[in-house]
GROMACS .gro file of C-alpha atoms in nm:
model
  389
    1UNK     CA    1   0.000   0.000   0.000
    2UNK     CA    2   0.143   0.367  -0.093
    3UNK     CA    3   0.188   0.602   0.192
    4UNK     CA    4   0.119   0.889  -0.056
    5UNK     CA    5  -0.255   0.816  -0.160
    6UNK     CA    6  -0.450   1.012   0.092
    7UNK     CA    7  -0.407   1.354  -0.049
    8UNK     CA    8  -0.523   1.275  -0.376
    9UNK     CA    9  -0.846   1.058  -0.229
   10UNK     CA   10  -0.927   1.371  -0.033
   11UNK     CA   11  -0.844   1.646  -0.266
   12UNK     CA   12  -1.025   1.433  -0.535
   13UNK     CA   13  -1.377   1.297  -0.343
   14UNK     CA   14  -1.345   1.666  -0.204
   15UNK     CA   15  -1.364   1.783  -0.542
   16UNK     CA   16  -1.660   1.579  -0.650
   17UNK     CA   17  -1.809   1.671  -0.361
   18UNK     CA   18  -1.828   2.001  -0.421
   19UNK     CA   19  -1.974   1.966  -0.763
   20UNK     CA   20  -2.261   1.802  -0.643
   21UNK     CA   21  -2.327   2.097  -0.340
   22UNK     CA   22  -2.275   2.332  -0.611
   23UNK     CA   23  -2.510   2.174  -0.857
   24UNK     CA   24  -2.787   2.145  -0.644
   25UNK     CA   25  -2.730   2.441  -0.433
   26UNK     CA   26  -2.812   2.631  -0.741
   27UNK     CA   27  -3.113   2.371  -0.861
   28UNK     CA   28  -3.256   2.466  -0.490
   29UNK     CA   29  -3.125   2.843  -0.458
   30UNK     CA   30  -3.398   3.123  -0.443
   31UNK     CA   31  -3.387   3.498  -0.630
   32UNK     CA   32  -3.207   3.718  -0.287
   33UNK     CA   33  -3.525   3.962  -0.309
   34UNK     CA   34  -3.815   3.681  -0.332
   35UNK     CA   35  -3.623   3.393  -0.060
   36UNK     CA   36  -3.768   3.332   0.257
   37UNK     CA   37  -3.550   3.350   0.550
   38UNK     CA   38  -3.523   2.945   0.534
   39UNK     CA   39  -3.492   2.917   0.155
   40UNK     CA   40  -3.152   2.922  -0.025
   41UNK     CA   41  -3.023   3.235  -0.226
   42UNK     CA   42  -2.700   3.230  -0.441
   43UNK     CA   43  -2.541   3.474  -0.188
   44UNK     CA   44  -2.575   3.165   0.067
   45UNK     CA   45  -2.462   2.904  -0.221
   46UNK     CA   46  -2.149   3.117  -0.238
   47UNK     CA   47  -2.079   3.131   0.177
   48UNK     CA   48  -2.140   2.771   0.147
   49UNK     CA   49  -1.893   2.693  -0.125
   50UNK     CA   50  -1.649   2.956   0.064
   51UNK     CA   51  -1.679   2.835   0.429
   52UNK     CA   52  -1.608   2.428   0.276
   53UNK     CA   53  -1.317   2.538   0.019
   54UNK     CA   54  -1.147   2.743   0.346
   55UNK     CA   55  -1.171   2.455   0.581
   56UNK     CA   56  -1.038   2.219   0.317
   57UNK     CA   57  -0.758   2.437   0.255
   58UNK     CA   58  -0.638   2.538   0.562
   59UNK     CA   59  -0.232   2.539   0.556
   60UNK     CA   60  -0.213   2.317   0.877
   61UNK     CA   61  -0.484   2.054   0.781
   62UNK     CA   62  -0.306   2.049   0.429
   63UNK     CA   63   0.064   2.002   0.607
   64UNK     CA   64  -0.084   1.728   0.798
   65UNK     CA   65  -0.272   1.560   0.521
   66UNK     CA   66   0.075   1.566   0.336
   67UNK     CA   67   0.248   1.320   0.583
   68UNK     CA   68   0.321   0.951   0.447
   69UNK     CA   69  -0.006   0.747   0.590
   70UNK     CA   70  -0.220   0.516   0.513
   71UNK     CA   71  -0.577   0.551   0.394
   72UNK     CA   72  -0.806   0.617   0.666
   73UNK     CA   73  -1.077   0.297   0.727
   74UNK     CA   74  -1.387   0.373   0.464
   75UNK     CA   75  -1.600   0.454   0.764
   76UNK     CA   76  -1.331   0.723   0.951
   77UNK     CA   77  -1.269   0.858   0.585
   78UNK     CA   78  -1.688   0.886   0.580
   79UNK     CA   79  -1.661   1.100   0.929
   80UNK     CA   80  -1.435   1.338   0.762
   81UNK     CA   81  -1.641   1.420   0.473
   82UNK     CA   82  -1.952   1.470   0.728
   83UNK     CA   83  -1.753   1.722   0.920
   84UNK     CA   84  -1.668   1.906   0.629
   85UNK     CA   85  -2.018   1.910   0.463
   86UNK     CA   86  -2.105   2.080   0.773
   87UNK     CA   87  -1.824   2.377   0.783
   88UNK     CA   88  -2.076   2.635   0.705
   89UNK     CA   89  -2.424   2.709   0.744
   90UNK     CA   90  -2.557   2.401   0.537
   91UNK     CA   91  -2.694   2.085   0.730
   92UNK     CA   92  -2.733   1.753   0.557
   93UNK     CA   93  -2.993   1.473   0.639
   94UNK     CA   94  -2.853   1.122   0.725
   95UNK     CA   95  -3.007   1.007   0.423
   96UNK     CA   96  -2.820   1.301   0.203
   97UNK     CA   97  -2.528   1.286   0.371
   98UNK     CA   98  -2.502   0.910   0.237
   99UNK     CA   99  -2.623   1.041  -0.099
  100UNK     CA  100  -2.362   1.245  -0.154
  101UNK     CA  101  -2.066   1.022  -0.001
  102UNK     CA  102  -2.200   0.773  -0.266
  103UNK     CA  103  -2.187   0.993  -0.535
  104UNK     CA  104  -1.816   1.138  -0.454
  105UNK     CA  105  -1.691   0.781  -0.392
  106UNK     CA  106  -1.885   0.621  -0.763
  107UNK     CA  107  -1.723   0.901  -0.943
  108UNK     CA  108  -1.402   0.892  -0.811
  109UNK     CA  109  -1.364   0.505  -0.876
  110UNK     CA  110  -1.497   0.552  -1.238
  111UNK     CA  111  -1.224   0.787  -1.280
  112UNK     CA  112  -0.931   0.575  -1.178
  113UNK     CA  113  -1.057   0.322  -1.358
  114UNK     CA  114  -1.030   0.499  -1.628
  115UNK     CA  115  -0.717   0.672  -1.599
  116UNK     CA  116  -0.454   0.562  -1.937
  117UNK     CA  117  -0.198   0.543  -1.693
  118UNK     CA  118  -0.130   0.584  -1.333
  119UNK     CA  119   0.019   0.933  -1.327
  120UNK     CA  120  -0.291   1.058  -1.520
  121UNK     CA  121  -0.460   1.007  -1.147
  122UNK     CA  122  -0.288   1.340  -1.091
  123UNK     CA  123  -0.409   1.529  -1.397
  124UNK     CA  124  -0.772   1.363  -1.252
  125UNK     CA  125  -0.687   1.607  -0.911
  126UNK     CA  126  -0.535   1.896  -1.086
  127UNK     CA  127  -0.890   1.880  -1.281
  128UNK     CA  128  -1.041   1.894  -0.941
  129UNK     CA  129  -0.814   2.174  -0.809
  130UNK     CA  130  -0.896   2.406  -1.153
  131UNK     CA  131  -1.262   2.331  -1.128
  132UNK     CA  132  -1.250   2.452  -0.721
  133UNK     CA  133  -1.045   2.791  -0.835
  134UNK     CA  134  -1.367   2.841  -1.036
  135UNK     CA  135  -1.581   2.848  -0.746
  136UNK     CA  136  -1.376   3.114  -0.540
  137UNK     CA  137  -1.219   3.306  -0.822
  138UNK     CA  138  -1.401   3.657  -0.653
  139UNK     CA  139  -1.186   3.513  -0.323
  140UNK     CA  140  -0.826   3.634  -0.344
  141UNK     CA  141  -0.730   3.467   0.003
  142UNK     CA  142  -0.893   3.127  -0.053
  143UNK     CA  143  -0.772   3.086  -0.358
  144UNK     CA  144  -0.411   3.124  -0.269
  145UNK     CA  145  -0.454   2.835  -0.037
  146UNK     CA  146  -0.599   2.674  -0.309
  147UNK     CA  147  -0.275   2.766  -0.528
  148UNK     CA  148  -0.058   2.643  -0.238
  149UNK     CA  149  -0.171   2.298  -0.234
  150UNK     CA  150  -0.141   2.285  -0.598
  151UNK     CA  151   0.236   2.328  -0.577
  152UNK     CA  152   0.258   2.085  -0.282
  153UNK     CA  153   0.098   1.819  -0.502
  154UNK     CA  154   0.327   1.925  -0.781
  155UNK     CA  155   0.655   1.929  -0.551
  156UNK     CA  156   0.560   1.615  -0.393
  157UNK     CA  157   0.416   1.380  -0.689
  158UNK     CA  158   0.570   1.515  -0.982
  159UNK     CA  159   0.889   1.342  -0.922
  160UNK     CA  160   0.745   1.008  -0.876
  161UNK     CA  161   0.804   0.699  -1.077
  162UNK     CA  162   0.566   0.518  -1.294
  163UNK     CA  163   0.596   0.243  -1.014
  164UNK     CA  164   0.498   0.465  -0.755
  165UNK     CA  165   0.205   0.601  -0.971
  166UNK     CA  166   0.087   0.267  -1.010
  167UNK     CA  167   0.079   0.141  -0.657
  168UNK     CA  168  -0.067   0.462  -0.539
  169UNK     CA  169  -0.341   0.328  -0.807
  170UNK     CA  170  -0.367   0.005  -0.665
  171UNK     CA  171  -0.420   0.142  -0.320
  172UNK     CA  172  -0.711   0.350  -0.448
  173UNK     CA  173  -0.869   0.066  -0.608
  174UNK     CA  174  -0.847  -0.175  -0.299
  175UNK     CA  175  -1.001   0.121  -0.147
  176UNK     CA  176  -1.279   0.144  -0.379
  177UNK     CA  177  -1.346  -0.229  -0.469
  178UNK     CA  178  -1.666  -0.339  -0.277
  179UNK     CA  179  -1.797   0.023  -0.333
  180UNK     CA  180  -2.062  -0.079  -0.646
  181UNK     CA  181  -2.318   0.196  -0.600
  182UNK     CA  182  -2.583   0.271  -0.921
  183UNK     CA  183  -2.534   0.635  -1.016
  184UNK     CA  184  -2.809   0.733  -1.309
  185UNK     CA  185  -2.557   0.916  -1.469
  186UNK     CA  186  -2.331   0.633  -1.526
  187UNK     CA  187  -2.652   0.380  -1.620
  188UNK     CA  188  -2.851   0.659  -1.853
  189UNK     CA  189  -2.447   0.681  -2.067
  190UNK     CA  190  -2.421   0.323  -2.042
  191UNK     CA  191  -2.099   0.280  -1.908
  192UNK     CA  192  -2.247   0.139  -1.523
  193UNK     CA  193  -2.431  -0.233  -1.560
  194UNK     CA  194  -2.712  -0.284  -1.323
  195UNK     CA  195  -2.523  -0.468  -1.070
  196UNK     CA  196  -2.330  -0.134  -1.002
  197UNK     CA  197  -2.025  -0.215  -1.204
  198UNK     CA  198  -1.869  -0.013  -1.458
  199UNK     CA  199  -1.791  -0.108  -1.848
  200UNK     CA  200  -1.439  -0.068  -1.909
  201UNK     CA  201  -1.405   0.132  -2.309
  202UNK     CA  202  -1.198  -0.119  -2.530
  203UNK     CA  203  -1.147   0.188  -2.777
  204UNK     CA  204  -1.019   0.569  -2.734
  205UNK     CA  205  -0.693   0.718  -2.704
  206UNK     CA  206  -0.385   0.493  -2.597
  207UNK     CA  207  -0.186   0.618  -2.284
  208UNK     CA  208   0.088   0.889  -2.375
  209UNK     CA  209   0.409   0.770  -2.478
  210UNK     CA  210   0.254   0.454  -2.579
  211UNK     CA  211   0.192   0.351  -2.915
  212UNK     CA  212  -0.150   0.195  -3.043
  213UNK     CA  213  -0.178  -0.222  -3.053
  214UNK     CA  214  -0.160  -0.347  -3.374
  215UNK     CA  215   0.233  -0.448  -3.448
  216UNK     CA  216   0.439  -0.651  -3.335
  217UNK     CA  217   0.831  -0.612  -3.359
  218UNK     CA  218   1.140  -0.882  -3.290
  219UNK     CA  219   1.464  -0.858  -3.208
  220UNK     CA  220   1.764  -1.028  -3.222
  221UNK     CA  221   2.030  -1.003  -2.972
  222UNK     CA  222   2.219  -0.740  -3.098
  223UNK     CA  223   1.868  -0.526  -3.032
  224UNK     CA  224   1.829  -0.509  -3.444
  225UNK     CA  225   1.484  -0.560  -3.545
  226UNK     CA  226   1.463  -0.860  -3.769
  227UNK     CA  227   1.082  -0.911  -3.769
  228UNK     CA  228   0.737  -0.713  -3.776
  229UNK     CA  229   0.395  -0.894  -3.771
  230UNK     CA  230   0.063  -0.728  -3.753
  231UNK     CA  231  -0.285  -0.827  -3.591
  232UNK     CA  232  -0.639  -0.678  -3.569
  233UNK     CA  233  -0.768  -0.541  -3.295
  234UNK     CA  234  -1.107  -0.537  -3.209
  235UNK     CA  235  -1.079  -0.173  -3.059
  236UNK     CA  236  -1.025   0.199  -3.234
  237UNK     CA  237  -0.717   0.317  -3.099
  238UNK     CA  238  -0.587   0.657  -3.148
  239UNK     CA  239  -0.315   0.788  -3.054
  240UNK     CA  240  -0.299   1.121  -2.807
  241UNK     CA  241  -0.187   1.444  -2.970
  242UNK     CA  242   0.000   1.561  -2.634
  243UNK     CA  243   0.070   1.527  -2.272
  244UNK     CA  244  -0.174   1.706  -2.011
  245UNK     CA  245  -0.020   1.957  -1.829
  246UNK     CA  246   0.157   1.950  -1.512
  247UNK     CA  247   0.223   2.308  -1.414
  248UNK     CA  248   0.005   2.549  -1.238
  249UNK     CA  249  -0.153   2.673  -1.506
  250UNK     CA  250  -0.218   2.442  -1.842
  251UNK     CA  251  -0.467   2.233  -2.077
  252UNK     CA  252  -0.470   1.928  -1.868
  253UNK     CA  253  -0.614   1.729  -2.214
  254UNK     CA  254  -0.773   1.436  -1.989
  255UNK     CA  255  -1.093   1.522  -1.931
  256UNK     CA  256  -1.159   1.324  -1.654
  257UNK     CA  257  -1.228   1.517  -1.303
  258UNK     CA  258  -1.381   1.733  -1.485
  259UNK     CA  259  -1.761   1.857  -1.340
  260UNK     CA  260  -1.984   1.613  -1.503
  261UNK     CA  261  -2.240   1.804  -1.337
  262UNK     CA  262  -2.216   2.147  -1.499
  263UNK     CA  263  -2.462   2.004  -1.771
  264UNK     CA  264  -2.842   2.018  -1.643
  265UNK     CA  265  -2.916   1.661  -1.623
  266UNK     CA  266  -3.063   1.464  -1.311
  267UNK     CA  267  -2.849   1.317  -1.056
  268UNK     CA  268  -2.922   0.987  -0.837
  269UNK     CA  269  -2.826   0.704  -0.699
  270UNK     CA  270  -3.048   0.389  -0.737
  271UNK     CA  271  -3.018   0.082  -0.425
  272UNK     CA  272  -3.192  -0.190  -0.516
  273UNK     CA  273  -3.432  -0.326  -0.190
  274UNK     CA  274  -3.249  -0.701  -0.265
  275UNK     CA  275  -2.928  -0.576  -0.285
  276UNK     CA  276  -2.886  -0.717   0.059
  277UNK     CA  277  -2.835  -1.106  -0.111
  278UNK     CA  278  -2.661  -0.961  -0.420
  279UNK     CA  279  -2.300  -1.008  -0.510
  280UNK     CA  280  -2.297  -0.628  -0.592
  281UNK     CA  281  -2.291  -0.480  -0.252
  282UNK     CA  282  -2.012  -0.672  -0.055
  283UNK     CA  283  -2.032  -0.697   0.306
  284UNK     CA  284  -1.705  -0.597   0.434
  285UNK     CA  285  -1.524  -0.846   0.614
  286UNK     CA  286  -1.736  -1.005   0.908
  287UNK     CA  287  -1.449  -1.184   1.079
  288UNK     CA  288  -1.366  -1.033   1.418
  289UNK     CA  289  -1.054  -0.841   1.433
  290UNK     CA  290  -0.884  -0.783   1.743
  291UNK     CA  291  -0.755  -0.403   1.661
  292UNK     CA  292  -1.132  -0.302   1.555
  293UNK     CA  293  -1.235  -0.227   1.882
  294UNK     CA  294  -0.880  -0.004   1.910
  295UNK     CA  295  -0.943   0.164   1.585
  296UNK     CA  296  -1.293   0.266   1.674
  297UNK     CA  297  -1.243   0.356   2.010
  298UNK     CA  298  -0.946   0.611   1.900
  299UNK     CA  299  -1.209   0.736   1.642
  300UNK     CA  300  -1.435   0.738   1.889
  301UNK     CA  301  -1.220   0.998   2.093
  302UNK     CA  302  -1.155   1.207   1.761
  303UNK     CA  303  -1.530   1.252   1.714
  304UNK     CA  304  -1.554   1.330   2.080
  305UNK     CA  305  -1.321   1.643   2.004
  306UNK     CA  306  -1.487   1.708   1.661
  307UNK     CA  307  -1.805   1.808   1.838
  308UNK     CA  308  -1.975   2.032   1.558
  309UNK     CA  309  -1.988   2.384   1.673
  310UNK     CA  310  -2.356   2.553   1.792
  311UNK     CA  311  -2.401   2.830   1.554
  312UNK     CA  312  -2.348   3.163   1.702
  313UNK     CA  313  -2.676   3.373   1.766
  314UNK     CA  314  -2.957   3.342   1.579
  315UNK     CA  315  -2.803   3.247   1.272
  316UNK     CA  316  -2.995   3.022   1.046
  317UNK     CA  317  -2.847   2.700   0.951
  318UNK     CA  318  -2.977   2.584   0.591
  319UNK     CA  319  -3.076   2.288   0.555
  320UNK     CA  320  -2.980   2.110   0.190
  321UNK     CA  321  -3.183   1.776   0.061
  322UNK     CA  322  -3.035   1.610  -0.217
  323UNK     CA  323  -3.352   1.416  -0.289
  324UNK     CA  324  -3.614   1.560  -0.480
  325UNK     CA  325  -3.843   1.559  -0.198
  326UNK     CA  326  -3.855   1.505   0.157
  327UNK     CA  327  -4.074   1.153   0.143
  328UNK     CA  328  -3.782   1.051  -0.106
  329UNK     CA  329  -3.528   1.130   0.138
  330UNK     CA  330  -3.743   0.942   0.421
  331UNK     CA  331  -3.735   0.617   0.236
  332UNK     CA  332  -3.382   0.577   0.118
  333UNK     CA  333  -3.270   0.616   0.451
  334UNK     CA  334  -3.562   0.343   0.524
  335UNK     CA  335  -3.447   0.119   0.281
  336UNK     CA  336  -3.060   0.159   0.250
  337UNK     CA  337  -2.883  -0.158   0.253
  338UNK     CA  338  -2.742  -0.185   0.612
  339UNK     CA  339  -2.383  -0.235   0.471
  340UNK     CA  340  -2.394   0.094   0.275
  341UNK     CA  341  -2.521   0.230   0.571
  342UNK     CA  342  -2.259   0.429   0.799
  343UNK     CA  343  -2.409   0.454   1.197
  344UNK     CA  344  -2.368   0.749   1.385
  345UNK     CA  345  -2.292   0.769   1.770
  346UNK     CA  346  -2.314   1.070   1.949
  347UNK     CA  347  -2.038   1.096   2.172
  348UNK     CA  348  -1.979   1.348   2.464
  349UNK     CA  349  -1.624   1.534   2.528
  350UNK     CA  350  -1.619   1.466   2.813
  351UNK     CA  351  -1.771   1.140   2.980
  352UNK     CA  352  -1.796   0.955   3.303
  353UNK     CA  353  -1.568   0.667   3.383
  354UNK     CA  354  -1.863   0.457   3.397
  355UNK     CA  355  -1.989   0.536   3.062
  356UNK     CA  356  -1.675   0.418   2.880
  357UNK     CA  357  -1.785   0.042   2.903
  358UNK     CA  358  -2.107   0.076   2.764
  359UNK     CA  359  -1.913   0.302   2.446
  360UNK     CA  360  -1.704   0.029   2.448
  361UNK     CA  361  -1.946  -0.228   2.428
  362UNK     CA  362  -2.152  -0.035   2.166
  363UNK     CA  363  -1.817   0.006   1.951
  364UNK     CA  364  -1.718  -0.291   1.951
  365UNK     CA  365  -2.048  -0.420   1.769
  366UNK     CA  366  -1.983  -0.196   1.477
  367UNK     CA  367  -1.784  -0.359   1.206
  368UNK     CA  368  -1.423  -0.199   1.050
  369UNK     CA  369  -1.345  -0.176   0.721
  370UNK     CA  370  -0.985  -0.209   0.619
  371UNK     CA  371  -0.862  -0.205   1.005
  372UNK     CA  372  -0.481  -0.089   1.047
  373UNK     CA  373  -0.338  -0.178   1.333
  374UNK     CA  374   0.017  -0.046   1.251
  375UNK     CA  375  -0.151   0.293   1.214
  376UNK     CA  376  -0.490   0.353   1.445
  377UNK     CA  377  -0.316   0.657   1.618
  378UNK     CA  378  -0.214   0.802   1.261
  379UNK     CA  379  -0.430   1.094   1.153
  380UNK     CA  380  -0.496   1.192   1.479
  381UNK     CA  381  -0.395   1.612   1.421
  382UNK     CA  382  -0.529   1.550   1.082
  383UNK     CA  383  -0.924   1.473   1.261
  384UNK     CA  384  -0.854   1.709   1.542
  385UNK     CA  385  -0.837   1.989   1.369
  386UNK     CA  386  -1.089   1.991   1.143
  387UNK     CA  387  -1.301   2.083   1.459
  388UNK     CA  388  -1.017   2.445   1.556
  389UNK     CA  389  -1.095   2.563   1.184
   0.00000   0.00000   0.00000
């Protein structure tokens, strides 16, 4: 597993994530002179959009994400997102919270998948990074932090081997494996089957620096060629006119990260009710783990320190739906498969020293995904201070 991979699952899903708040933000967003006091206008969209960009930003949460670790377990990853969804004056539903964290993670995975080669994963985040300048380009200050992290990811990752590239894709994809979530984007284009799994292209543009399939070349062992044979393929190969752009500023050419949403078309995620018995949903790992109850515990803590912060005043906290109406987003949370289902326990600061058996007892009947023993305590300043910014 590559100790690099977190920054670009966060800085990507982030990015997604973002589109879709933006997207429907503006689908639900109210003229400023007509809104009620507890309907949306686009000078809330943009305080949203602010408020989230500023937290995800911030120099010392960036420094810290930056440290060699390993991936965070899917469900201590999930608590991150949650936090940050709630940065600003926006509150999410359960049932939209897991709505969205689908929809972050499906597009994400499609994109790796599709990546011509591993480095392209970090053309997929510089997309991300360009699309997220768009949203504060009238904020001078955010968008140098924005700018900053950009030339961390191209100090840090540029350098990188084609080996490193590729295990840093492996890692996402062991991350993303058991994730088969239907998106109606993917199904309505065709390229997600109904089981939740995506169809691979056979055609399109061949990775850069590559040539396209077809020939077949021998040498002896003097390294002369002495031999050509050609085949047919059974895709349409072309070959890419140049290489995306690393720098600051550039045409990245790969299109992917790109805001899928920017064209007015519906978004949602379909869960089938007997997706409980089928293949496409894979329970994580059952088998008790000695380190889960560590893991959780620790996270457990974290969240205890995260405690969202009571909005000052009488400020009015916005609530978002990213159904299209509330009896929609009353029955997915009804009816969502219980292992794409993510609990939430409300834990105090502070507690008792007779309460910590029954957390413990409650933790430790909540399942783990990808537990890491070597590294429960890692991430620790990372969690922490999402709840000082």
């Amino acid at each position: 597993m590559s100790l690099r991979t977190l920054p670009l699952l966060f800085l990507n899903l982030g990015g997604e994530m973002l589109y879709i708040l933006d997207q429907r933000l503006r689908a639900q967003s109210i003229p400023g002179e007509k809104a009620r006091k507890d309907e949306w206008t686009d000078v809330d969209r943009k305080r949203v959009m602010n408020d989230i960009i500023t937290t995800m930003f911030n120099k010392k949460f960036m420094e810290e994400l930056f440290k060699p670790q390993e991936l965070y377990s899917k469900k201590a990853l999930r608590t991150v997102y949650d936090r940050l969804a709630h940065a600003s004056i926006m509150r999410l539903n359960q049932a939209s919270m897991d709505k969205l964290y689908d929809l972050m993670t499906m597009a994400f995975k499609y994109q790796v998948l599709l990546c011509p080669r591993p480095k392209d994963i970090l053309l997929v985040t510089f997309n991300h990074l360009d699309a997220i300048k768009d949203f504060i380009c009238d904020s001078p200050g955010i968008l140098n932090q924005v700018d900053e992290t950009f030339r961390q990811l191209i100090e840090k990752y540029s350098c990188l081997s084609a080996g490193e590239f590729q295990l840093i894709r492996q890692t996402l994809l062991v991350f993303f494996q058991d994730m088969h979530i239907r998106v109606s984007i993917f199904l309505k284009d065709k390229v997600q089957n109904s089981n939740g799994r995506f169809v691979l292209p056979i055609s399109g543009p061949v990775p850069w620096g590559t040539e396209v399939p077809g020939l077949i070349r021998m040498f002896n062992h003097n390294g002369d060629e002495v031999k050509r044979t050609e085949f047919t393929t059974n895709g349409n190969y072309v070959t890419p006119q140049r290489e995306g752009s690393f720098d600051l500023y550039g045409d990245r050419v790969l299109k992917l990260g790109t805001n899928m949403y920017s064209v007015s078309r519906p978004v949602d995620t379909h869960v089938s009710g007997s997706s409980k018995n089928s293949s496409s949903h894979t329970k994580e790992n059952l088998v008790p783990n000695p380190f889960a109850k560590e893991e959780l515990n620790f996270l457990a803590r974290l969240l205890g320190e995260m405690e969202a912060k009571k909005p000052g005043g009488s400020e009015t906290r916005f609530r978002l739906n990213l159904f299209t109406t509330d009896e929609e987003e009353e029955h997915a949370a009804l009816t969502r498969p219980e292992e794409l289902s993510y609990k939430v326990i409300s834990i105090e600061a502070t507690q008792e020293p007779g309460q910590q058996a029954e957390l413990s007892r409650i933790l430790s009947e909540l399942e783990v995904a990808e537990p890491r023993p070597e590294s429960c305590g890692k991430g620790e300043d990372l969690l922490a201070l999402m709840d000082e910014l």
